[in-house]
Coordinates of C-alpha atoms and ligand atoms in Angstrom, one line a residue:
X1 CA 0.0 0.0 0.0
X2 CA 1.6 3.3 -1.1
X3 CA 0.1 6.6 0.2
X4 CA 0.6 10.2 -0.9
X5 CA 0.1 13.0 1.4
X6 CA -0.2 16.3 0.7
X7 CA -0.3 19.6 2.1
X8 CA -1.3 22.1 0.0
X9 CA -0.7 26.1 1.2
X10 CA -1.3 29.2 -0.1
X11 CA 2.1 29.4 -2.4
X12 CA 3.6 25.8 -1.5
X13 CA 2.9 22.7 -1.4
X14 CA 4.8 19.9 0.7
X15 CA 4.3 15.9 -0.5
X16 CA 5.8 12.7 1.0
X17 CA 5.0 9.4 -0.3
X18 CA 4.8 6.4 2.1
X19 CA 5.4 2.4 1.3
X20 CA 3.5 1.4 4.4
X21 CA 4.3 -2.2 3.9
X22 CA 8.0 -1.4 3.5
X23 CA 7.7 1.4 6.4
X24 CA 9.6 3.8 4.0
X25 CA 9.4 6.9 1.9
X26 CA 10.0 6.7 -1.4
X27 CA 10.3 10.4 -2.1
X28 CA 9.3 13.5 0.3
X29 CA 9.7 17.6 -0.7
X30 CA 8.1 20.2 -1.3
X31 CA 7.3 22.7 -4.1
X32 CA 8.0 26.4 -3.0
X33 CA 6.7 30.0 -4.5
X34 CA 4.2 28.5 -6.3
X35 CA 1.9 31.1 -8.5
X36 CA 5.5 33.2 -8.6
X37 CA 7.9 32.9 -11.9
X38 CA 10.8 31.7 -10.0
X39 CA 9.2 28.6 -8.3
X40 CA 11.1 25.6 -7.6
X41 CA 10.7 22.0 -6.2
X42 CA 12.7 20.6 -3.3
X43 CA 13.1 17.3 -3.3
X44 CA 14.6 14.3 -1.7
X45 CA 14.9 10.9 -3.7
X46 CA 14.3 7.2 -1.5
X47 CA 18.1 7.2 -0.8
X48 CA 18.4 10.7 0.8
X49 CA 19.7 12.4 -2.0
X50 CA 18.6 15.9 -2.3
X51 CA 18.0 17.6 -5.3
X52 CA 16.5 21.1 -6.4
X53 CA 14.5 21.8 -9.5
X54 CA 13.3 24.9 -10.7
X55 CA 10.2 25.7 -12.6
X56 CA 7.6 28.3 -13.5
X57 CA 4.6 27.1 -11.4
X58 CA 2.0 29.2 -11.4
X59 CA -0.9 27.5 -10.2
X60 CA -1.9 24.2 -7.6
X61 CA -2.3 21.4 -10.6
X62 CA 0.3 22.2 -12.3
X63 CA 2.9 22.0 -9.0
X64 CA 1.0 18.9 -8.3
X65 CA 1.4 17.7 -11.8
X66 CA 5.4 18.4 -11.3
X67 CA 5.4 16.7 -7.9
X68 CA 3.8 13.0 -9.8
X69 CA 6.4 13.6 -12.3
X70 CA 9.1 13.2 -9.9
X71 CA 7.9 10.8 -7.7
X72 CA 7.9 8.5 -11.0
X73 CA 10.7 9.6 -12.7
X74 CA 13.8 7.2 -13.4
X75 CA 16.4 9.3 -11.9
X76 CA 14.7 10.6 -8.7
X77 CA 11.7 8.8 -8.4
X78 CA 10.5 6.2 -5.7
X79 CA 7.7 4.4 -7.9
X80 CA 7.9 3.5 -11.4
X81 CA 3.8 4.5 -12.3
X82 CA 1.0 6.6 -11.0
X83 CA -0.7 3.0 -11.2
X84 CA 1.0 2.4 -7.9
X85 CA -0.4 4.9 -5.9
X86 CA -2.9 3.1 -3.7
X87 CA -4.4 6.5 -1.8
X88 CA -4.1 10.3 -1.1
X89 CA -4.0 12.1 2.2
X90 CA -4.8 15.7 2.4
X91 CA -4.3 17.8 5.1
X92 CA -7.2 20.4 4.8
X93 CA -7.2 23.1 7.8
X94 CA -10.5 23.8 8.8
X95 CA -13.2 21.4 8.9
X96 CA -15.3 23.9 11.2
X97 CA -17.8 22.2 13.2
X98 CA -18.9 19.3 10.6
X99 CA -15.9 16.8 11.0
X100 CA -14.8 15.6 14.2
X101 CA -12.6 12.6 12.0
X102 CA -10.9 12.2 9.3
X103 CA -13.0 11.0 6.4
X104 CA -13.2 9.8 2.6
X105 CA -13.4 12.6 0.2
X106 CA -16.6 12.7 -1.4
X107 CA -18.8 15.4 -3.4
X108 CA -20.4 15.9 0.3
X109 CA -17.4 16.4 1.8
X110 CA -15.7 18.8 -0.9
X111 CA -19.7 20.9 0.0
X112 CA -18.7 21.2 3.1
X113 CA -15.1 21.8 2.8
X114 CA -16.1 25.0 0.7
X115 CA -18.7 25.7 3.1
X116 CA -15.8 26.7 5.2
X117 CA -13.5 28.6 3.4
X118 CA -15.2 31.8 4.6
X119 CA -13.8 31.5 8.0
X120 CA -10.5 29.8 6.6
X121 CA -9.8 32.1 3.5
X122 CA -6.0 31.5 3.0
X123 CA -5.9 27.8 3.7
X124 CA -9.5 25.9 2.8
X125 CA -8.9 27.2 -1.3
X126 CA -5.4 25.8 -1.3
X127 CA -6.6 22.4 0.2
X128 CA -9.3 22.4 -2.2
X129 CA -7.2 23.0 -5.3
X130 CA -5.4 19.9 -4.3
X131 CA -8.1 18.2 -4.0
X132 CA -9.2 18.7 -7.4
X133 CA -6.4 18.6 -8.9
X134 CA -5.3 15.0 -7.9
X135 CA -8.6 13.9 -8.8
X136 CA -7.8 15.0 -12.8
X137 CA -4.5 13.6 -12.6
X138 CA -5.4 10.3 -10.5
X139 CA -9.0 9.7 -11.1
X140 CA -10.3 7.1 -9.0
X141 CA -7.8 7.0 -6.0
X142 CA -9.4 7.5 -2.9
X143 CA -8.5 10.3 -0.8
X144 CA -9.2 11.5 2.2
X145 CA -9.3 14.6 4.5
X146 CA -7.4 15.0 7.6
X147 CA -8.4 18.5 9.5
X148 CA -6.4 20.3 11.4
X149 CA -9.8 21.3 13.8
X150 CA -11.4 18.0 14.2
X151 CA -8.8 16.5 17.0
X152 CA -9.9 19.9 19.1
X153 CA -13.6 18.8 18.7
X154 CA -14.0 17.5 22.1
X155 CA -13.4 20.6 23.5
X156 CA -16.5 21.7 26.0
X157 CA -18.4 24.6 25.1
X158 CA -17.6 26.2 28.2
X159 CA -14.4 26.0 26.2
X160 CA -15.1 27.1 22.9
X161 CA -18.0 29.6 23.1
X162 CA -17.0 33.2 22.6
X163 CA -18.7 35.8 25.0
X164 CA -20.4 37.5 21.8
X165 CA -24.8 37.1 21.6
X166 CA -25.5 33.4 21.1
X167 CA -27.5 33.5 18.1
X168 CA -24.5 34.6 16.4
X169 CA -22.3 31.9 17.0
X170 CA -25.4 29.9 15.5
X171 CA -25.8 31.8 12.4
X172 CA -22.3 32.4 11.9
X173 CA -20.5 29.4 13.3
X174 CA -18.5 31.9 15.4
X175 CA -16.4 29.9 17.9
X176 CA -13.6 28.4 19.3
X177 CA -12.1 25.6 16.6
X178 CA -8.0 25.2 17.0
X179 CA -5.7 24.5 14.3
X180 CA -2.3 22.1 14.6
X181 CA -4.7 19.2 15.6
X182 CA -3.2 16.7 14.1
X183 CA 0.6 17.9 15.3
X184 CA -0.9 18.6 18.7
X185 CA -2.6 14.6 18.4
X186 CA 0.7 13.1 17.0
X187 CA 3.0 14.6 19.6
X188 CA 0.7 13.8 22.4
X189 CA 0.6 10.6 21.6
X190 CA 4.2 9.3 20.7
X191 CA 4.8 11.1 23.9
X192 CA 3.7 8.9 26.1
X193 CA 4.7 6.1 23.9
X194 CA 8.3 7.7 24.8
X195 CA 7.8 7.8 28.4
X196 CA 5.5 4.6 28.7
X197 CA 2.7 5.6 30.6
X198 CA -1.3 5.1 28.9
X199 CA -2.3 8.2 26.8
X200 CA -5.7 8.0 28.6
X201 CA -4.5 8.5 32.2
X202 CA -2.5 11.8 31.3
X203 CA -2.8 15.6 32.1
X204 CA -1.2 17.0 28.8
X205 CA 0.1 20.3 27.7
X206 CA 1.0 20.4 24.2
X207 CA 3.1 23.7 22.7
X208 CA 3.3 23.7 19.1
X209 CA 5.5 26.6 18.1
X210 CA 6.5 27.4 14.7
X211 CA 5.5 29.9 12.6
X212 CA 2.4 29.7 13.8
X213 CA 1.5 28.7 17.2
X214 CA -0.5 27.3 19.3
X215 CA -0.7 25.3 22.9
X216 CA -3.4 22.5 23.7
X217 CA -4.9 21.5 26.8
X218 CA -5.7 17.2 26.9
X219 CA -6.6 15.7 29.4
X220 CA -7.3 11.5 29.7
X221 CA -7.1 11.6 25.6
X222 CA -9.5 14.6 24.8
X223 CA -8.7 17.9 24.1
X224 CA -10.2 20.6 26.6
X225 CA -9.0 23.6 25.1
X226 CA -6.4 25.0 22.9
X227 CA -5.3 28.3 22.2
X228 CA -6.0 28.9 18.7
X229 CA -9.7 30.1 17.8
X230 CA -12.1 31.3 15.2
X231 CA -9.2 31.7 13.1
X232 CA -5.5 31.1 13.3
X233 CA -4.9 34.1 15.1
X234 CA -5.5 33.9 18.6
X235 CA -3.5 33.1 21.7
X236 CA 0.4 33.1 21.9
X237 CA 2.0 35.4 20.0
X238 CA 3.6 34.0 16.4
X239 CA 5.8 34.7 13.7
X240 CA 3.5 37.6 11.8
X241 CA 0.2 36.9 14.0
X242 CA -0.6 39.1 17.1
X243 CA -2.2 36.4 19.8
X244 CA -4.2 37.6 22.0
X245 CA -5.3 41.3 21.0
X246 CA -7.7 43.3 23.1
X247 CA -10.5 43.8 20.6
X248 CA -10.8 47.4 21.4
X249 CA -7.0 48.0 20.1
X250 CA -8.5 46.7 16.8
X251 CA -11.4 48.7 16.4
X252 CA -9.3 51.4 17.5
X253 CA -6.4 50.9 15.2
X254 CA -8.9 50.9 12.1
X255 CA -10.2 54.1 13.5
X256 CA -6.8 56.0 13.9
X257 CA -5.0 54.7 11.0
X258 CA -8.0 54.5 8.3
X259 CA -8.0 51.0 7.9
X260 CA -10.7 48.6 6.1
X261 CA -11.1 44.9 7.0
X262 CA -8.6 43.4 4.5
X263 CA -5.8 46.3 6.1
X264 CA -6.5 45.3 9.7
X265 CA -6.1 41.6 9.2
X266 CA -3.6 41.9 7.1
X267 CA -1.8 44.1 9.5
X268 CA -2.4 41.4 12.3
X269 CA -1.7 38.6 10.6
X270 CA 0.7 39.6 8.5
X271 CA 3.1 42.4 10.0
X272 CA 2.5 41.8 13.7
X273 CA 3.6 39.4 16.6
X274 CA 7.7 38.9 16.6
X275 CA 8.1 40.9 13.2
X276 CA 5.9 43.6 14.2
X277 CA 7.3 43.7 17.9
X278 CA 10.9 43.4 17.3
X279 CA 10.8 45.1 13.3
X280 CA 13.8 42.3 12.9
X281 CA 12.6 39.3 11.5
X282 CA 9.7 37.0 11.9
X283 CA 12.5 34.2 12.4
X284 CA 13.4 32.7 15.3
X285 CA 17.1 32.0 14.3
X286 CA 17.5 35.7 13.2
X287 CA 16.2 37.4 16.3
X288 CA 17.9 35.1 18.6
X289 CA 21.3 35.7 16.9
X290 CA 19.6 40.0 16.8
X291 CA 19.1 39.7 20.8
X292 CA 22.6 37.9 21.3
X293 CA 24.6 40.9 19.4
X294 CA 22.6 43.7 21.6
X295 CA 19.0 44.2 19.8
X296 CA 17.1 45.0 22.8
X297 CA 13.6 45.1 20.8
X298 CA 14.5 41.9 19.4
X299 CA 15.2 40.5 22.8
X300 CA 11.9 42.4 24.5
X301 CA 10.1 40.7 21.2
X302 CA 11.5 37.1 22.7
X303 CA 10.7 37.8 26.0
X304 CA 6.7 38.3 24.8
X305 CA 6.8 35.4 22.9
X306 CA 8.2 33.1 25.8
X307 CA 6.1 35.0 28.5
X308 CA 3.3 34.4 26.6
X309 CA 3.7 30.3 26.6
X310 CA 4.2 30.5 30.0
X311 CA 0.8 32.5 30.9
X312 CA -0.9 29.6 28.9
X313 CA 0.9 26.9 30.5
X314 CA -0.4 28.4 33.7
X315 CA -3.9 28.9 32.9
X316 CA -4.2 24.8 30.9
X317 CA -2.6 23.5 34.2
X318 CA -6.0 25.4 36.0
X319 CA -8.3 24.5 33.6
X320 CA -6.8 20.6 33.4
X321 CA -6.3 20.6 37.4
X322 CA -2.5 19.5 37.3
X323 CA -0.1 18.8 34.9
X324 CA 1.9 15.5 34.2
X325 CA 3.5 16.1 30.4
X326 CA 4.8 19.3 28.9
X327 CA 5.6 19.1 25.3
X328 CA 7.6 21.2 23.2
X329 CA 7.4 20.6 19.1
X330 CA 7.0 23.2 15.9
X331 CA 10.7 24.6 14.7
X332 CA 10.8 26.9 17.6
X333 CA 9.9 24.4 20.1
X334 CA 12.3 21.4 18.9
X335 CA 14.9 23.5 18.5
X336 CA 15.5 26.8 20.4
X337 CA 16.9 25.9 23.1
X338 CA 16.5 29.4 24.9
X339 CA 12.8 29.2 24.3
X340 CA 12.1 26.4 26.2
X341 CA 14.5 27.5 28.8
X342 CA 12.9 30.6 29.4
X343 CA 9.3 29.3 29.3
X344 CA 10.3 27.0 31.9
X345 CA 12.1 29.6 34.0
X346 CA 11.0 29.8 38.0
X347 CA 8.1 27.4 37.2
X348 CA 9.3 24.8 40.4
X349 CA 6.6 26.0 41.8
X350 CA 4.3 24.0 39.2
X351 CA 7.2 21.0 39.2
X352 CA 7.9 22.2 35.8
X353 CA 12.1 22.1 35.6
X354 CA 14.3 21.6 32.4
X355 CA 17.7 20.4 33.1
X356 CA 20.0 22.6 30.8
X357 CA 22.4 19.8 30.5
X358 CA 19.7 18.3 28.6
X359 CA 17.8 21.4 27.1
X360 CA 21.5 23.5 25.6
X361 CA 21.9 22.8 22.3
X362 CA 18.9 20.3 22.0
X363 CA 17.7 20.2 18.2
X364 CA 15.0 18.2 16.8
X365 CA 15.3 15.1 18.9
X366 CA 13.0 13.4 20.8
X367 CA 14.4 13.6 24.3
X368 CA 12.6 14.2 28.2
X369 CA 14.6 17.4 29.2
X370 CA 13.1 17.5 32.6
X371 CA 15.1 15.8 35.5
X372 CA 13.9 13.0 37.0
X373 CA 13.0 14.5 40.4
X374 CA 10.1 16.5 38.8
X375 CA 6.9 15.0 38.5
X376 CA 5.9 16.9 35.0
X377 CA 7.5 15.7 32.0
X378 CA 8.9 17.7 30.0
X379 CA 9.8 16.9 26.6
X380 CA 10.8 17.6 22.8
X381 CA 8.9 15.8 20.3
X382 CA 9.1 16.5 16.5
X383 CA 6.4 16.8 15.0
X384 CA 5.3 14.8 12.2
X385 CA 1.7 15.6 10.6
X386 CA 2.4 13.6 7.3
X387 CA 2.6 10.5 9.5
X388 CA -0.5 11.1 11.1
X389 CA -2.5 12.0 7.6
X390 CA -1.0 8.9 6.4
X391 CA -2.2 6.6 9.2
X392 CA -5.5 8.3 9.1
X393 CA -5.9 7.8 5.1
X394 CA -5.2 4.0 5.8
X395 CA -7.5 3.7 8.2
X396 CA -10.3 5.1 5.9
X397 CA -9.4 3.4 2.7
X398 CA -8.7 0.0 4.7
X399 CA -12.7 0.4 6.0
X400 CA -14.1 0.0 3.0
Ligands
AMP501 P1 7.8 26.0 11.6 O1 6.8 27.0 11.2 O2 7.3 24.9 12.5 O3 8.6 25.5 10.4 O4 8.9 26.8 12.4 C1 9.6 27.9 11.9 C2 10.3 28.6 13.1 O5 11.2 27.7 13.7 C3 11.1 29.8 12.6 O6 10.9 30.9 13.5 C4 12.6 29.3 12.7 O7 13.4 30.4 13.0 C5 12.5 28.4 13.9 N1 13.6 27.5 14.0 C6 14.0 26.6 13.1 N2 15.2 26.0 13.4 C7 15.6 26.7 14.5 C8 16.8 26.7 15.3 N3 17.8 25.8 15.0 N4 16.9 27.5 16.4 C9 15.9 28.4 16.6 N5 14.8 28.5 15.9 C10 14.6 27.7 14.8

C-alpha cells in the first residue's frame, strides 16, 4: 500500500509518499513560490539524495502535476507509475464544526469543505485546489481529509464559546475551533509512547510553536481547550500573527490609521507578533542571533513570545487541574533551546524544571529534558503531521 500525502498552502505545497508495507518513503519535498515565476521543487529521492528543480509554477495542478512527475521519474523517483499509488491524504485546515474525523473525500465532503472557506480564506482554497487537482490527474484514488480542527472537537463549550450574543455563534458558526490538531494529536501521543505511561491517564500540555502557534490542553485523551480560535490568530503570539489582541485595540487601530477589514487583518496577521514587535525578522534564528549581538527590541520581542507560553501553561494547568506532560514541538519548540528554557524559568513552583544539561543545544530530537526528580515531563517531540494524515488515510481506505 503506497500513500501520498499532501499539504497544500497558499504558495507551496509539501508531499511525501509512504510504502506502508515497507515502512519507507519513497520520495518526500516540497514545491516552493508557487503562483510566482521563479518557483522551484525541493526534493529528496528514496536514498536521501537531495535535489532542487526549478520551474515556473503558477498555479496548484500544475505543482502537483510536477510533484507526480518526480515521484515517477527514473532518476529521482520512488515508484515506477502513478498506477502504484494506492491512496491520497490531504491535510485540509478547517473542517469547522462538521468533522470531528478524518473522512473519505466525497462530493459531500468537498460541499462542506467550501462551506468553510469563509472563516478559513488563505488555507480551505489551497486544500481544495489539491483536492481537485489530484482527482484529474489520478482519477479514482481515494483520498481522504485530515483536518487540522477536528482533534480539538472535544473541547467543552464552556471552552469554545466566545462571549459574543449566542444567536450569532449559531448563524455564523463563530467559535472556538484550534488548528495544529493533528501535530498537537501526534505529539501527544508518541509522547507517552516515549515515556510509557497510557495516553488516557494523562494531564497533557501540548506547545506547538512554529510559525504559527498554538498550545493545547488534553486531558485522559480529549482535548479541553487549545489556544487557537475562530481563526489562526488567537492566543500566543507568532511569527507575523498578534495572539491575544484586546479587541478594542482593533477597532481602535482601524479608527486612527483608516484601515478597512482586508488592512487590519492583514496588519495582524501579516506584519505583527515577533516581526511587528521586534521590526527584525519574523525568524526565530535571526532574532535570537539579533538579541545575542545587543538588539534590545529583538530581545523584548523574545521575552513576549516566551512570557506568553508561560501565561498559557499556567492557565491549561488550571483548567486541566494538574499537569503531568509538557511538550515542546513546531521549529521553535524542537529546536531553540532558549525558548524552552525561558518558558520553563522559575516554574518549580508547578514541578515544571528543564535540566539545561539536557535542554542546551537540544535540536530536533526526541528527548525528556526534565530531571527526573520533577513529576511533570517535559519533553521535545518533533512533529510529524504527514505521518499522522498517512495513518489516518489507511485507516479510511482500509474500511471500506
Ligand atoms: P515551523 O513553522 O514549525 O517550520 O517553524 C519555523 C520557526 O522555527 C522559525 O521561526 C525558525 O526560526 C524556527 N527555527 C527553526 N530552526 C531553528 C533553530 N535551530 N533554532 C531556533 N529556531 C529555529
Amino acid at each position: 500500500m503506497k500513500i501520498l500525502v499532501l499539504n497544500c498552502g497558499s504558495s507551496s505545497i509539501k508531499y511525501k509518499l509512504f510504502d506502508i508495507d515497507s515502512k519507507t518513503t519513497l520520495g518526500q519535498g516540497g514545491v516552493e513560490k508557487v503562483g510566482m515565476t521563479d518557483s522551484f521543487l525541493k526534493h529528496e529521492t528514496p536514498s536521501g539524495e537531495k535535489i532542487v528543480l526549478q520551474k515556473e509554477i503558477l498555479e496548484h495542478g500544475a505543482g502537483i502535476a510536477f510533484i507526480l512527475e518526480t515521484l515517477t521519474s527514473k532518476e529521482y523517483g520512488g515508484i515506477s507509475s502513478l498506477q502504484e499509488i494506492n491512496a491520497i491524504g490531504h491535510r485540509v485546515v478547517h473542517g469547522g464544526e462538521k468533522f470531528n474525523k478524518s473522512v473519505l473525500i466525497t462530493d459531500e465532503v468537498i460541499k462542506n469543505i467550501e462551506a468553510c472557506i469563509d472563516i478559513a480564506p488563505l488555507h480551505n482554497p489551497p486544500n481544495l485546489a489539491g483536492i481537485r487537482a489530484m482527482a484529474k490527474l489520478i482519477p479514482g484514488v481515494p483520498q481522504v481529509a485530515v483536518f487540522d480542527t477536528t482533534f480539538h472537537q472535544t473541547m467543552p463549550p464552556h471552552a469554545y464559546l466566545y462571549g459574543i450574543p449566542y444567536t450569532l455563534y449559531k448563524k455564523y458558526g463563530i467559535r472556538r475551533y484550534g488548528f495544529h490538531g493533528t501535530s498537537h494529536r501526534y505529539v501527544s501521543r508518541r509522547a507517552c509512547e516515549i515515556l510509557n505511561v497510557k495516553y488516557e491517564t494523562q494531564k497533557i500540555i501540548s506547545l506547538h510553536i512554529g510559525n504559527g502557534a498554538s498550545a493545547t490542553a488534553i486531558a485522559y485523551g480529549k482535548v479541553i481547550d487549545t489556544s487557537l480560535g475562530f481563526t489562526p490568530i488567537e492566543g500566543l503570539l507568532m511569527g507575523t500573527r498578534c495572539g491575544d489582541l484586546d479587541i478594542g485595540a482593533a477597532t481602535y487601530l482601524m479608527d486612527k490609521e483608516n484601515l478597512d477589514t482586508k488592512a487590519a487583518s492583514d496588519l495582524l496577521n501579516k506584519q505583527s507578533g515577533l516581526l511587528g514587535l521586534s521590526e527584525a525578522s519574523s525568524d526565530m534564528r535571526d532574532l535570537e542571533k539579533a538579541a545575542s549581538e545587543g538588539n534590545l527590541q529583538a530581545q523584548t520581542a523574545l521575552e513576549v513570545f516566551a512570557y506568553r507560553i508561560k501565561k498559557y501553561i499556567g492557565a491549561y494547568a488550571a483548567a486541566l487541574g494538574g499537569l503531568d506532560v509538557l511538550i515542546f514541538t513546531g521549529g521553535i519548540g524542537e529546536n531553540s533551546w532558549g525558548t524552552r528554557s525561558a518558558v520553563c524559568k522559575d516554574m518549580e513552583f508547578f514541578d515544571i524544571e528543564i535540566d539545561e544539561t539536557k535542554n542546551d543545544g537540544l535540536r530536533g530530537k526526541e528527548t525528556v529534558i526534565s530531571p527526573k526528580s520533577r513529576r511533570v515531563k517535559v519533553i521535545v517531540v518533533p512533529t510529524d503531521e504527514e505521518f499522522m494524515i498517512a495513518e489516518d488515510t489507511l485507516k479510511n481506505v482500509t474500511r471500506f
